[in-house]
């Protein structure tokens, strides 16, 4: 392996080297619908405009985790450290034997032919990121234009924002024409109530717009009570799963960018699933039928 030309951030936490085998047996065909690859930097350089420099996290390590946890497939989401250079993700998808698809980051100048090529390579959505510490968000009219252009491909838009920013973007999100998927339940502040005003607004976003879905992922990112139980996240995720069972997805978020307090054991994250999706029917929707409808509709 070539030496990486990048030095990861001093406070960067590297993914867990040896996650335990989950006690929860994932249903056959389960999809890890939110994960990333980073570089390797020697092969796929990180973007000059990135806001963090991560460790390398390769496709082979992702496949090893997939098999260890018991997933069948992955959806790889373009991480901001690669900007709109989707090559690391596309390389992973190309080497997945059909078991991975992806969500890309694109800019306004992308041509229709390039969008077609991304579709052929396994991309099924674009990501719009509004988290200020991660990106300088594109202007809303640019995002609107991109959302309009990807519609003909049947793609969806993945949006990432924090709960405090939802009032500002509520109308913009509601007007998006395609299917929309929110990352990590819109990052609620779990010190507040899962039935409180702030999370009610998130629930209303999905209740008012039946094209909007949510990932109920990242207890490790949202929790204040911490591992291995992440108990304070349970009422939030359960509320979303039980209210919108046909519009939820789940993912590991491996290799867990920007965690500062602890690095989760991915086995604990899988063992969290039956606490938020409490019946086999809900688990099957969350892990198999919903992601298959969105990412492998030809097989769903
Ligand atoms: C996540 C969360 C984060 C990072 C990114 O693309 C990214 O850099 O998504 C984060 O730092 O909250 O979804 O993986």
PDB file of C-alpha atoms and ligand atoms in Angstrom:
ATOM      1  CA  UNK A   1       0.000   0.000   0.000  1.00  0.00           C
ATOM      2  CA  UNK A   2       1.298   3.450  -0.936  1.00  0.00           C
ATOM      3  CA  UNK A   3       1.948   5.872   1.904  1.00  0.00           C
ATOM      4  CA  UNK A   4      -0.898   8.347   2.320  1.00  0.00           C
ATOM      5  CA  UNK A   5       0.003  11.968   1.553  1.00  0.00           C
ATOM      6  CA  UNK A   6      -2.561  13.105   4.170  1.00  0.00           C
ATOM      7  CA  UNK A   7      -2.217  13.394   7.933  1.00  0.00           C
ATOM      8  CA  UNK A   8      -5.456  12.807   9.771  1.00  0.00           C
ATOM      9  CA  UNK A   9      -6.656  15.436  12.229  1.00  0.00           C
ATOM     10  CA  UNK A  10      -4.959  15.197  15.609  1.00  0.00           C
ATOM     11  CA  UNK A  11      -8.204  14.551  17.465  1.00  0.00           C
ATOM     12  CA  UNK A  12      -9.574  12.114  14.868  1.00  0.00           C
ATOM     13  CA  UNK A  13     -10.928   8.864  16.261  1.00  0.00           C
ATOM     14  CA  UNK A  14     -10.249   5.802  14.119  1.00  0.00           C
ATOM     15  CA  UNK A  15     -13.061   3.289  13.651  1.00  0.00           C
ATOM     16  CA  UNK A  16     -13.367   0.385  16.095  1.00  0.00           C
ATOM     17  CA  UNK A  17     -10.767  -2.281  15.235  1.00  0.00           C
ATOM     18  CA  UNK A  18     -12.728  -5.249  16.546  1.00  0.00           C
ATOM     19  CA  UNK A  19     -16.499  -4.766  16.913  1.00  0.00           C
ATOM     20  CA  UNK A  20     -18.311  -7.561  18.723  1.00  0.00           C
ATOM     21  CA  UNK A  21     -20.621  -9.910  16.887  1.00  0.00           C
ATOM     22  CA  UNK A  22     -24.140  -8.524  17.436  1.00  0.00           C
ATOM     23  CA  UNK A  23     -26.627 -10.525  19.449  1.00  0.00           C
ATOM     24  CA  UNK A  24     -29.396  -9.262  17.171  1.00  0.00           C
ATOM     25  CA  UNK A  25     -29.554 -11.406  14.024  1.00  0.00           C
ATOM     26  CA  UNK A  26     -30.211  -9.123  11.071  1.00  0.00           C
ATOM     27  CA  UNK A  27     -32.926 -10.310   8.674  1.00  0.00           C
ATOM     28  CA  UNK A  28     -31.722 -11.885   5.427  1.00  0.00           C
ATOM     29  CA  UNK A  29     -30.967  -9.223   2.840  1.00  0.00           C
ATOM     30  CA  UNK A  30     -30.426  -6.385   5.361  1.00  0.00           C
ATOM     31  CA  UNK A  31     -29.017  -3.155   3.930  1.00  0.00           C
ATOM     32  CA  UNK A  32     -26.585  -0.852   5.729  1.00  0.00           C
ATOM     33  CA  UNK A  33     -28.069   2.285   4.149  1.00  0.00           C
ATOM     34  CA  UNK A  34     -25.615   4.883   5.466  1.00  0.00           C
ATOM     35  CA  UNK A  35     -21.868   4.341   5.427  1.00  0.00           C
ATOM     36  CA  UNK A  36     -18.830   5.956   3.850  1.00  0.00           C
ATOM     37  CA  UNK A  37     -15.419   5.183   2.392  1.00  0.00           C
ATOM     38  CA  UNK A  38     -12.481   7.535   2.979  1.00  0.00           C
ATOM     39  CA  UNK A  39      -9.770   7.385   0.332  1.00  0.00           C
ATOM     40  CA  UNK A  40      -7.414   5.678   0.712  1.00  0.00           C
ATOM     41  CA  UNK A  41      -5.848   9.109   0.356  1.00  0.00           C
ATOM     42  CA  UNK A  42      -2.915   7.834  -1.717  1.00  0.00           C
ATOM     43  CA  UNK A  43      -5.340   6.594  -4.363  1.00  0.00           C
ATOM     44  CA  UNK A  44      -8.289   8.948  -3.958  1.00  0.00           C
ATOM     45  CA  UNK A  45      -7.091  12.300  -2.577  1.00  0.00           C
ATOM     46  CA  UNK A  46      -9.262  14.188  -0.124  1.00  0.00           C
ATOM     47  CA  UNK A  47     -10.799  17.419  -1.437  1.00  0.00           C
ATOM     48  CA  UNK A  48      -8.849  20.660  -0.998  1.00  0.00           C
ATOM     49  CA  UNK A  49     -11.989  22.377   0.397  1.00  0.00           C
ATOM     50  CA  UNK A  50     -12.605  19.675   3.067  1.00  0.00           C
ATOM     51  CA  UNK A  51     -13.230  20.715   6.676  1.00  0.00           C
ATOM     52  CA  UNK A  52     -11.590  17.625   8.187  1.00  0.00           C
ATOM     53  CA  UNK A  53      -8.938  15.092   7.267  1.00  0.00           C
ATOM     54  CA  UNK A  54      -9.999  11.584   8.297  1.00  0.00           C
ATOM     55  CA  UNK A  55      -8.165   8.282   8.569  1.00  0.00           C
ATOM     56  CA  UNK A  56      -8.257   6.068   5.497  1.00  0.00           C
ATOM     57  CA  UNK A  57     -11.299   3.764   5.542  1.00  0.00           C
ATOM     58  CA  UNK A  58     -11.225   1.440   2.568  1.00  0.00           C
ATOM     59  CA  UNK A  59     -13.843  -0.532   0.701  1.00  0.00           C
ATOM     60  CA  UNK A  60     -12.258  -3.799   1.836  1.00  0.00           C
ATOM     61  CA  UNK A  61     -12.634  -2.807   5.473  1.00  0.00           C
ATOM     62  CA  UNK A  62     -16.247  -1.866   4.753  1.00  0.00           C
ATOM     63  CA  UNK A  63     -16.963  -5.265   3.174  1.00  0.00           C
ATOM     64  CA  UNK A  64     -15.320  -7.003   6.173  1.00  0.00           C
ATOM     65  CA  UNK A  65     -17.604  -5.080   8.549  1.00  0.00           C
ATOM     66  CA  UNK A  66     -20.648  -5.838   6.379  1.00  0.00           C
ATOM     67  CA  UNK A  67     -19.948  -9.574   6.556  1.00  0.00           C
ATOM     68  CA  UNK A  68     -19.066  -9.536  10.251  1.00  0.00           C
ATOM     69  CA  UNK A  69     -22.290  -7.738  11.254  1.00  0.00           C
ATOM     70  CA  UNK A  70     -24.479  -9.769   8.879  1.00  0.00           C
ATOM     71  CA  UNK A  71     -25.514  -7.173   6.307  1.00  0.00           C
ATOM     72  CA  UNK A  72     -26.053  -8.159   2.676  1.00  0.00           C
ATOM     73  CA  UNK A  73     -25.601  -4.762   1.018  1.00  0.00           C
ATOM     74  CA  UNK A  74     -24.360  -1.216   1.541  1.00  0.00           C
ATOM     75  CA  UNK A  75     -25.429   2.243   0.487  1.00  0.00           C
ATOM     76  CA  UNK A  76     -22.324   4.410   0.417  1.00  0.00           C
ATOM     77  CA  UNK A  77     -22.971   8.096   0.997  1.00  0.00           C
ATOM     78  CA  UNK A  78     -20.490  10.616  -0.357  1.00  0.00           C
ATOM     79  CA  UNK A  79     -18.656  12.201   2.582  1.00  0.00           C
ATOM     80  CA  UNK A  80     -17.757  15.870   2.590  1.00  0.00           C
ATOM     81  CA  UNK A  81     -14.007  15.157   2.862  1.00  0.00           C
ATOM     82  CA  UNK A  82     -14.184  14.055  -0.792  1.00  0.00           C
ATOM     83  CA  UNK A  83     -16.200  17.092  -1.926  1.00  0.00           C
ATOM     84  CA  UNK A  84     -17.867  16.389  -5.277  1.00  0.00           C
ATOM     85  CA  UNK A  85     -15.124  13.987  -6.360  1.00  0.00           C
ATOM     86  CA  UNK A  86     -17.085  10.750  -6.145  1.00  0.00           C
ATOM     87  CA  UNK A  87     -14.283   8.442  -7.362  1.00  0.00           C
ATOM     88  CA  UNK A  88     -13.553   6.650  -4.071  1.00  0.00           C
ATOM     89  CA  UNK A  89     -17.223   5.769  -3.673  1.00  0.00           C
ATOM     90  CA  UNK A  90     -17.610   4.771  -7.331  1.00  0.00           C
ATOM     91  CA  UNK A  91     -14.551   2.535  -7.082  1.00  0.00           C
ATOM     92  CA  UNK A  92     -16.054   0.831  -4.031  1.00  0.00           C
ATOM     93  CA  UNK A  93     -19.394   0.298  -5.791  1.00  0.00           C
ATOM     94  CA  UNK A  94     -17.617  -1.063  -8.867  1.00  0.00           C
ATOM     95  CA  UNK A  95     -15.862  -3.644  -6.675  1.00  0.00           C
ATOM     96  CA  UNK A  96     -18.924  -4.642  -4.653  1.00  0.00           C
ATOM     97  CA  UNK A  97     -20.283  -7.313  -6.992  1.00  0.00           C
ATOM     98  CA  UNK A  98     -23.574  -5.485  -7.139  1.00  0.00           C
ATOM     99  CA  UNK A  99     -23.886  -5.306  -3.353  1.00  0.00           C
ATOM    100  CA  UNK A 100     -23.400  -1.547  -3.022  1.00  0.00           C
ATOM    101  CA  UNK A 101     -25.079   1.525  -4.416  1.00  0.00           C
ATOM    102  CA  UNK A 102     -24.405   5.163  -3.660  1.00  0.00           C
ATOM    103  CA  UNK A 103     -25.466   8.724  -3.026  1.00  0.00           C
ATOM    104  CA  UNK A 104     -23.268  11.319  -4.748  1.00  0.00           C
ATOM    105  CA  UNK A 105     -22.402  14.963  -4.306  1.00  0.00           C
ATOM    106  CA  UNK A 106     -22.682  16.930  -7.535  1.00  0.00           C
ATOM    107  CA  UNK A 107     -22.289  20.541  -8.570  1.00  0.00           C
ATOM    108  CA  UNK A 108     -24.389  22.664 -10.886  1.00  0.00           C
ATOM    109  CA  UNK A 109     -21.998  22.249 -13.850  1.00  0.00           C
ATOM    110  CA  UNK A 110     -22.479  18.463 -14.086  1.00  0.00           C
ATOM    111  CA  UNK A 111     -23.792  17.443 -17.519  1.00  0.00           C
ATOM    112  CA  UNK A 112     -26.749  15.157 -18.184  1.00  0.00           C
ATOM    113  CA  UNK A 113     -24.348  12.628 -19.726  1.00  0.00           C
ATOM    114  CA  UNK A 114     -22.302  12.634 -16.497  1.00  0.00           C
ATOM    115  CA  UNK A 115     -25.464  12.107 -14.461  1.00  0.00           C
ATOM    116  CA  UNK A 116     -26.357   9.175 -16.727  1.00  0.00           C
ATOM    117  CA  UNK A 117     -22.887   7.708 -16.177  1.00  0.00           C
ATOM    118  CA  UNK A 118     -23.324   8.025 -12.397  1.00  0.00           C
ATOM    119  CA  UNK A 119     -26.643   6.206 -12.686  1.00  0.00           C
ATOM    120  CA  UNK A 120     -25.011   3.383 -14.665  1.00  0.00           C
ATOM    121  CA  UNK A 121     -22.322   3.206 -11.974  1.00  0.00           C
ATOM    122  CA  UNK A 122     -24.927   2.636  -9.224  1.00  0.00           C
ATOM    123  CA  UNK A 123     -25.737   6.115  -7.932  1.00  0.00           C
ATOM    124  CA  UNK A 124     -29.367   6.564  -6.896  1.00  0.00           C
ATOM    125  CA  UNK A 125     -29.362   9.935  -5.128  1.00  0.00           C
ATOM    126  CA  UNK A 126     -27.608  13.210  -4.416  1.00  0.00           C
ATOM    127  CA  UNK A 127     -26.752  14.614  -0.999  1.00  0.00           C
ATOM    128  CA  UNK A 128     -27.448  18.201   0.041  1.00  0.00           C
ATOM    129  CA  UNK A 129     -25.540  19.064   3.199  1.00  0.00           C
ATOM    130  CA  UNK A 130     -26.568  22.002   5.390  1.00  0.00           C
ATOM    131  CA  UNK A 131     -24.335  21.281   8.398  1.00  0.00           C
ATOM    132  CA  UNK A 132     -22.199  24.393   8.614  1.00  0.00           C
ATOM    133  CA  UNK A 133     -19.189  22.781  10.291  1.00  0.00           C
ATOM    134  CA  UNK A 134     -18.985  20.357   7.340  1.00  0.00           C
ATOM    135  CA  UNK A 135     -19.617  22.427   4.223  1.00  0.00           C
ATOM    136  CA  UNK A 136     -20.365  25.811   2.769  1.00  0.00           C
ATOM    137  CA  UNK A 137     -23.852  24.897   1.533  1.00  0.00           C
ATOM    138  CA  UNK A 138     -24.718  25.617  -2.089  1.00  0.00           C
ATOM    139  CA  UNK A 139     -27.306  28.365  -2.693  1.00  0.00           C
ATOM    140  CA  UNK A 140     -30.889  27.093  -2.505  1.00  0.00           C
ATOM    141  CA  UNK A 141     -31.622  27.947  -6.146  1.00  0.00           C
ATOM    142  CA  UNK A 142     -28.668  25.776  -7.219  1.00  0.00           C
ATOM    143  CA  UNK A 143     -29.956  22.903  -5.101  1.00  0.00           C
ATOM    144  CA  UNK A 144     -33.431  23.393  -6.544  1.00  0.00           C
ATOM    145  CA  UNK A 145     -31.990  23.171 -10.036  1.00  0.00           C
ATOM    146  CA  UNK A 146     -30.055  19.974  -9.233  1.00  0.00           C
ATOM    147  CA  UNK A 147     -33.150  18.451  -7.599  1.00  0.00           C
ATOM    148  CA  UNK A 148     -35.124  19.169 -10.758  1.00  0.00           C
ATOM    149  CA  UNK A 149     -32.472  17.647 -13.006  1.00  0.00           C
ATOM    150  CA  UNK A 150     -32.140  14.341 -11.168  1.00  0.00           C
ATOM    151  CA  UNK A 151     -35.884  13.679 -11.176  1.00  0.00           C
ATOM    152  CA  UNK A 152     -35.832  12.055 -14.638  1.00  0.00           C
ATOM    153  CA  UNK A 153     -33.448   9.402 -13.247  1.00  0.00           C
ATOM    154  CA  UNK A 154     -35.819   8.495 -10.404  1.00  0.00           C
ATOM    155  CA  UNK A 155     -33.166   9.511  -7.859  1.00  0.00           C
ATOM    156  CA  UNK A 156     -33.828  10.905  -4.402  1.00  0.00           C
ATOM    157  CA  UNK A 157     -32.245  13.744  -2.427  1.00  0.00           C
ATOM    158  CA  UNK A 158     -30.523  13.029   0.900  1.00  0.00           C
ATOM    159  CA  UNK A 159     -30.515  16.042   3.211  1.00  0.00           C
ATOM    160  CA  UNK A 160     -28.316  16.534   6.258  1.00  0.00           C
ATOM    161  CA  UNK A 161     -29.100  19.302   8.725  1.00  0.00           C
ATOM    162  CA  UNK A 162     -29.319  19.985  12.459  1.00  0.00           C
ATOM    163  CA  UNK A 163     -32.630  20.387  14.320  1.00  0.00           C
ATOM    164  CA  UNK A 164     -31.997  24.062  15.087  1.00  0.00           C
ATOM    165  CA  UNK A 165     -31.882  24.793  11.331  1.00  0.00           C
ATOM    166  CA  UNK A 166     -35.132  23.036  10.397  1.00  0.00           C
ATOM    167  CA  UNK A 167     -37.392  26.107  10.810  1.00  0.00           C
ATOM    168  CA  UNK A 168     -35.253  27.956   8.236  1.00  0.00           C
ATOM    169  CA  UNK A 169     -35.367  25.124   5.670  1.00  0.00           C
ATOM    170  CA  UNK A 170     -38.807  23.612   6.347  1.00  0.00           C
ATOM    171  CA  UNK A 171     -40.487  25.165   3.289  1.00  0.00           C
ATOM    172  CA  UNK A 172     -37.529  24.446   1.027  1.00  0.00           C
ATOM    173  CA  UNK A 173     -37.474  20.769   2.019  1.00  0.00           C
ATOM    174  CA  UNK A 174     -41.263  20.531   1.667  1.00  0.00           C
ATOM    175  CA  UNK A 175     -41.070  21.827  -1.911  1.00  0.00           C
ATOM    176  CA  UNK A 176     -38.474  19.305  -3.143  1.00  0.00           C
ATOM    177  CA  UNK A 177     -40.106  17.304  -5.920  1.00  0.00           C
ATOM    178  CA  UNK A 178     -38.420  13.907  -5.524  1.00  0.00           C
ATOM    179  CA  UNK A 179     -38.239  11.447  -2.675  1.00  0.00           C
ATOM    180  CA  UNK A 180     -36.190  13.051   0.105  1.00  0.00           C
ATOM    181  CA  UNK A 181     -34.281  11.186   2.838  1.00  0.00           C
ATOM    182  CA  UNK A 182     -33.229  12.962   6.037  1.00  0.00           C
ATOM    183  CA  UNK A 183     -29.964  11.861   7.643  1.00  0.00           C
ATOM    184  CA  UNK A 184     -30.050  10.883  11.324  1.00  0.00           C
ATOM    185  CA  UNK A 185     -33.586  12.178  12.071  1.00  0.00           C
ATOM    186  CA  UNK A 186     -32.448  15.746  11.445  1.00  0.00           C
ATOM    187  CA  UNK A 187     -30.052  15.539  14.400  1.00  0.00           C
ATOM    188  CA  UNK A 188     -32.450  16.182  17.301  1.00  0.00           C
ATOM    189  CA  UNK A 189     -31.198  17.547  20.593  1.00  0.00           C
ATOM    190  CA  UNK A 190     -31.993  14.483  22.729  1.00  0.00           C
ATOM    191  CA  UNK A 191     -31.815  16.549  25.915  1.00  0.00           C
ATOM    192  CA  UNK A 192     -35.203  17.842  24.829  1.00  0.00           C
ATOM    193  CA  UNK A 193     -38.347  15.720  24.815  1.00  0.00           C
ATOM    194  CA  UNK A 194     -39.127  13.354  21.944  1.00  0.00           C
ATOM    195  CA  UNK A 195     -42.673  14.759  22.206  1.00  0.00           C
ATOM    196  CA  UNK A 196     -41.533  18.355  22.483  1.00  0.00           C
ATOM    197  CA  UNK A 197     -41.868  21.278  20.122  1.00  0.00           C
ATOM    198  CA  UNK A 198     -38.543  20.809  18.336  1.00  0.00           C
ATOM    199  CA  UNK A 199     -39.005  17.132  17.435  1.00  0.00           C
ATOM    200  CA  UNK A 200     -42.707  17.715  16.704  1.00  0.00           C
ATOM    201  CA  UNK A 201     -41.599  19.994  13.877  1.00  0.00           C
ATOM    202  CA  UNK A 202     -39.485  17.183  12.419  1.00  0.00           C
ATOM    203  CA  UNK A 203     -42.414  14.773  12.699  1.00  0.00           C
ATOM    204  CA  UNK A 204     -44.600  17.360  10.971  1.00  0.00           C
ATOM    205  CA  UNK A 205     -42.100  17.595   8.095  1.00  0.00           C
ATOM    206  CA  UNK A 206     -42.683  13.888   7.390  1.00  0.00           C
ATOM    207  CA  UNK A 207     -46.401  13.949   8.194  1.00  0.00           C
ATOM    208  CA  UNK A 208     -47.051  16.827   5.782  1.00  0.00           C
ATOM    209  CA  UNK A 209     -44.872  15.412   2.995  1.00  0.00           C
ATOM    210  CA  UNK A 210     -45.299  11.750   2.162  1.00  0.00           C
ATOM    211  CA  UNK A 211     -42.233  11.878  -0.114  1.00  0.00           C
ATOM    212  CA  UNK A 212     -39.919  12.557   2.866  1.00  0.00           C
ATOM    213  CA  UNK A 213     -38.187   9.630   4.601  1.00  0.00           C
ATOM    214  CA  UNK A 214     -35.779   9.478   7.549  1.00  0.00           C
ATOM    215  CA  UNK A 215     -32.717   7.504   8.547  1.00  0.00           C
ATOM    216  CA  UNK A 216     -33.028   6.522  12.198  1.00  0.00           C
ATOM    217  CA  UNK A 217     -29.266   6.156  12.413  1.00  0.00           C
ATOM    218  CA  UNK A 218     -26.403   7.449  14.559  1.00  0.00           C
ATOM    219  CA  UNK A 219     -27.411   6.985  18.211  1.00  0.00           C
ATOM    220  CA  UNK A 220     -23.675   7.337  18.854  1.00  0.00           C
ATOM    221  CA  UNK A 221     -23.712  10.814  17.301  1.00  0.00           C
ATOM    222  CA  UNK A 222     -26.892  12.006  19.020  1.00  0.00           C
ATOM    223  CA  UNK A 223     -26.668  10.465  22.472  1.00  0.00           C
ATOM    224  CA  UNK A 224     -25.632  12.248  25.642  1.00  0.00           C
ATOM    225  CA  UNK A 225     -26.163   9.136  27.825  1.00  0.00           C
ATOM    226  CA  UNK A 226     -23.620   7.275  25.676  1.00  0.00           C
ATOM    227  CA  UNK A 227     -22.672   3.682  24.860  1.00  0.00           C
ATOM    228  CA  UNK A 228     -23.453   0.867  24.855  1.00  0.00           C
ATOM    229  CA  UNK A 229     -27.183   1.597  25.287  1.00  0.00           C
ATOM    230  CA  UNK A 230     -27.666   5.078  23.847  1.00  0.00           C
ATOM    231  CA  UNK A 231     -30.947   5.025  25.801  1.00  0.00           C
ATOM    232  CA  UNK A 232     -31.762   8.713  25.368  1.00  0.00           C
ATOM    233  CA  UNK A 233     -32.047   8.248  21.573  1.00  0.00           C
ATOM    234  CA  UNK A 234     -34.560   5.385  21.791  1.00  0.00           C
ATOM    235  CA  UNK A 235     -37.781   7.468  22.183  1.00  0.00           C
ATOM    236  CA  UNK A 236     -36.860   9.642  19.197  1.00  0.00           C
ATOM    237  CA  UNK A 237     -36.061   6.778  16.864  1.00  0.00           C
ATOM    238  CA  UNK A 238     -39.040   4.691  18.033  1.00  0.00           C
ATOM    239  CA  UNK A 239     -41.398   7.561  17.405  1.00  0.00           C
ATOM    240  CA  UNK A 240     -40.161   7.892  13.817  1.00  0.00           C
ATOM    241  CA  UNK A 241     -40.159   4.140  13.116  1.00  0.00           C
ATOM    242  CA  UNK A 242     -43.641   3.647  14.545  1.00  0.00           C
ATOM    243  CA  UNK A 243     -45.161   6.712  12.868  1.00  0.00           C
ATOM    244  CA  UNK A 244     -43.589   6.219   9.430  1.00  0.00           C
ATOM    245  CA  UNK A 245     -42.719   2.503   9.186  1.00  0.00           C
ATOM    246  CA  UNK A 246     -42.603   2.537   5.374  1.00  0.00           C
ATOM    247  CA  UNK A 247     -40.286   5.544   5.157  1.00  0.00           C
ATOM    248  CA  UNK A 248     -37.379   4.718   7.471  1.00  0.00           C
ATOM    249  CA  UNK A 249     -33.853   3.481   6.794  1.00  0.00           C
ATOM    250  CA  UNK A 250     -30.976   2.431   9.023  1.00  0.00           C
ATOM    251  CA  UNK A 251     -27.205   2.576   8.619  1.00  0.00           C
ATOM    252  CA  UNK A 252     -24.048   2.107  10.667  1.00  0.00           C
ATOM    253  CA  UNK A 253     -22.475   5.431   9.611  1.00  0.00           C
ATOM    254  CA  UNK A 254     -19.129   3.572   9.510  1.00  0.00           C
ATOM    255  CA  UNK A 255     -16.369   4.818   9.768  1.00  0.00           C
ATOM    256  CA  UNK A 256     -18.120   7.402  11.973  1.00  0.00           C
ATOM    257  CA  UNK A 257     -16.656  10.750  10.930  1.00  0.00           C
ATOM    258  CA  UNK A 258     -16.057  13.507  13.461  1.00  0.00           C
ATOM    259  CA  UNK A 259     -16.888  11.676  16.662  1.00  0.00           C
ATOM    260  CA  UNK A 260     -15.018  13.335  19.463  1.00  0.00           C
ATOM    261  CA  UNK A 261     -16.221  11.652  22.669  1.00  0.00           C
ATOM    262  CA  UNK A 262     -16.062   7.943  21.811  1.00  0.00           C
ATOM    263  CA  UNK A 263     -15.879   5.527  18.915  1.00  0.00           C
ATOM    264  CA  UNK A 264     -18.838   3.138  18.864  1.00  0.00           C
ATOM    265  CA  UNK A 265     -18.543  -0.617  18.698  1.00  0.00           C
ATOM    266  CA  UNK A 266     -20.550  -1.349  15.539  1.00  0.00           C
ATOM    267  CA  UNK A 267     -21.921  -4.479  17.217  1.00  0.00           C
ATOM    268  CA  UNK A 268     -23.595  -2.247  19.828  1.00  0.00           C
ATOM    269  CA  UNK A 269     -25.169  -0.200  17.042  1.00  0.00           C
ATOM    270  CA  UNK A 270     -26.741  -3.293  15.496  1.00  0.00           C
ATOM    271  CA  UNK A 271     -27.958  -4.397  18.925  1.00  0.00           C
ATOM    272  CA  UNK A 272     -29.680  -1.013  19.206  1.00  0.00           C
ATOM    273  CA  UNK A 273     -31.985  -1.830  16.265  1.00  0.00           C
ATOM    274  CA  UNK A 274     -34.547  -4.088  18.045  1.00  0.00           C
ATOM    275  CA  UNK A 275     -35.015  -1.374  20.681  1.00  0.00           C
ATOM    276  CA  UNK A 276     -36.245   1.101  18.077  1.00  0.00           C
ATOM    277  CA  UNK A 277     -37.936  -1.360  15.692  1.00  0.00           C
ATOM    278  CA  UNK A 278     -39.576  -3.703  18.124  1.00  0.00           C
ATOM    279  CA  UNK A 279     -41.314  -6.225  15.875  1.00  0.00           C
ATOM    280  CA  UNK A 280     -40.009  -8.437  13.089  1.00  0.00           C
ATOM    281  CA  UNK A 281     -42.341  -6.637  10.689  1.00  0.00           C
ATOM    282  CA  UNK A 282     -40.874  -3.210  11.568  1.00  0.00           C
ATOM    283  CA  UNK A 283     -37.352  -4.622  11.414  1.00  0.00           C
ATOM    284  CA  UNK A 284     -37.932  -6.072   7.957  1.00  0.00           C
ATOM    285  CA  UNK A 285     -39.276  -2.778   6.638  1.00  0.00           C
ATOM    286  CA  UNK A 286     -36.430  -0.765   8.166  1.00  0.00           C
ATOM    287  CA  UNK A 287     -33.621  -3.041   7.080  1.00  0.00           C
ATOM    288  CA  UNK A 288     -34.825  -4.795   3.920  1.00  0.00           C
ATOM    289  CA  UNK A 289     -37.974  -3.707   2.121  1.00  0.00           C
ATOM    290  CA  UNK A 290     -37.610   0.082   2.488  1.00  0.00           C
ATOM    291  CA  UNK A 291     -33.967   0.323   1.376  1.00  0.00           C
ATOM    292  CA  UNK A 292     -34.566  -2.187  -1.416  1.00  0.00           C
ATOM    293  CA  UNK A 293     -37.452  -0.048  -2.744  1.00  0.00           C
ATOM    294  CA  UNK A 294     -35.207   3.001  -2.831  1.00  0.00           C
ATOM    295  CA  UNK A 295     -31.889   1.542  -3.988  1.00  0.00           C
ATOM    296  CA  UNK A 296     -32.635  -1.740  -5.781  1.00  0.00           C
ATOM    297  CA  UNK A 297     -36.243  -1.172  -6.963  1.00  0.00           C
ATOM    298  CA  UNK A 298     -35.754  -3.641  -9.794  1.00  0.00           C
ATOM    299  CA  UNK A 299     -35.365  -6.415  -7.190  1.00  0.00           C
ATOM    300  CA  UNK A 300     -37.772  -5.137  -4.548  1.00  0.00           C
TER     301      UNK A 300
HETATM  302  C1  LIG B   1     -22.350  11.485   8.730  1.00  0.00           C
HETATM  303  C2  LIG B   1     -22.027  12.596   9.573  1.00  0.00           C
HETATM  304  C3  LIG B   1     -21.030  13.487   9.498  1.00  0.00           C
HETATM  305  C4  LIG B   1     -20.169  13.691   8.408  1.00  0.00           C
HETATM  306  C5  LIG B   1     -20.474  13.563   7.118  1.00  0.00           C
HETATM  307  O1  LIG B   1     -20.079  13.802   4.893  1.00  0.00           O
HETATM  308  C6  LIG B   1     -19.628  13.984   6.008  1.00  0.00           C
HETATM  309  O2  LIG B   1     -18.536  14.512   6.229  1.00  0.00           O
HETATM  310  O3  LIG B   1     -21.611  13.048   6.767  1.00  0.00           O
HETATM  311  C7  LIG B   1     -20.888  14.372  10.645  1.00  0.00           C
HETATM  312  O4  LIG B   1     -19.750  14.854  10.886  1.00  0.00           O
HETATM  313  O5  LIG B   1     -21.896  14.648  11.338  1.00  0.00           O
HETATM  314  O6  LIG B   1     -23.479  11.363   8.281  1.00  0.00           O
HETATM  315  O7  LIG B   1     -21.512  10.655   8.457  1.00  0.00           O
END
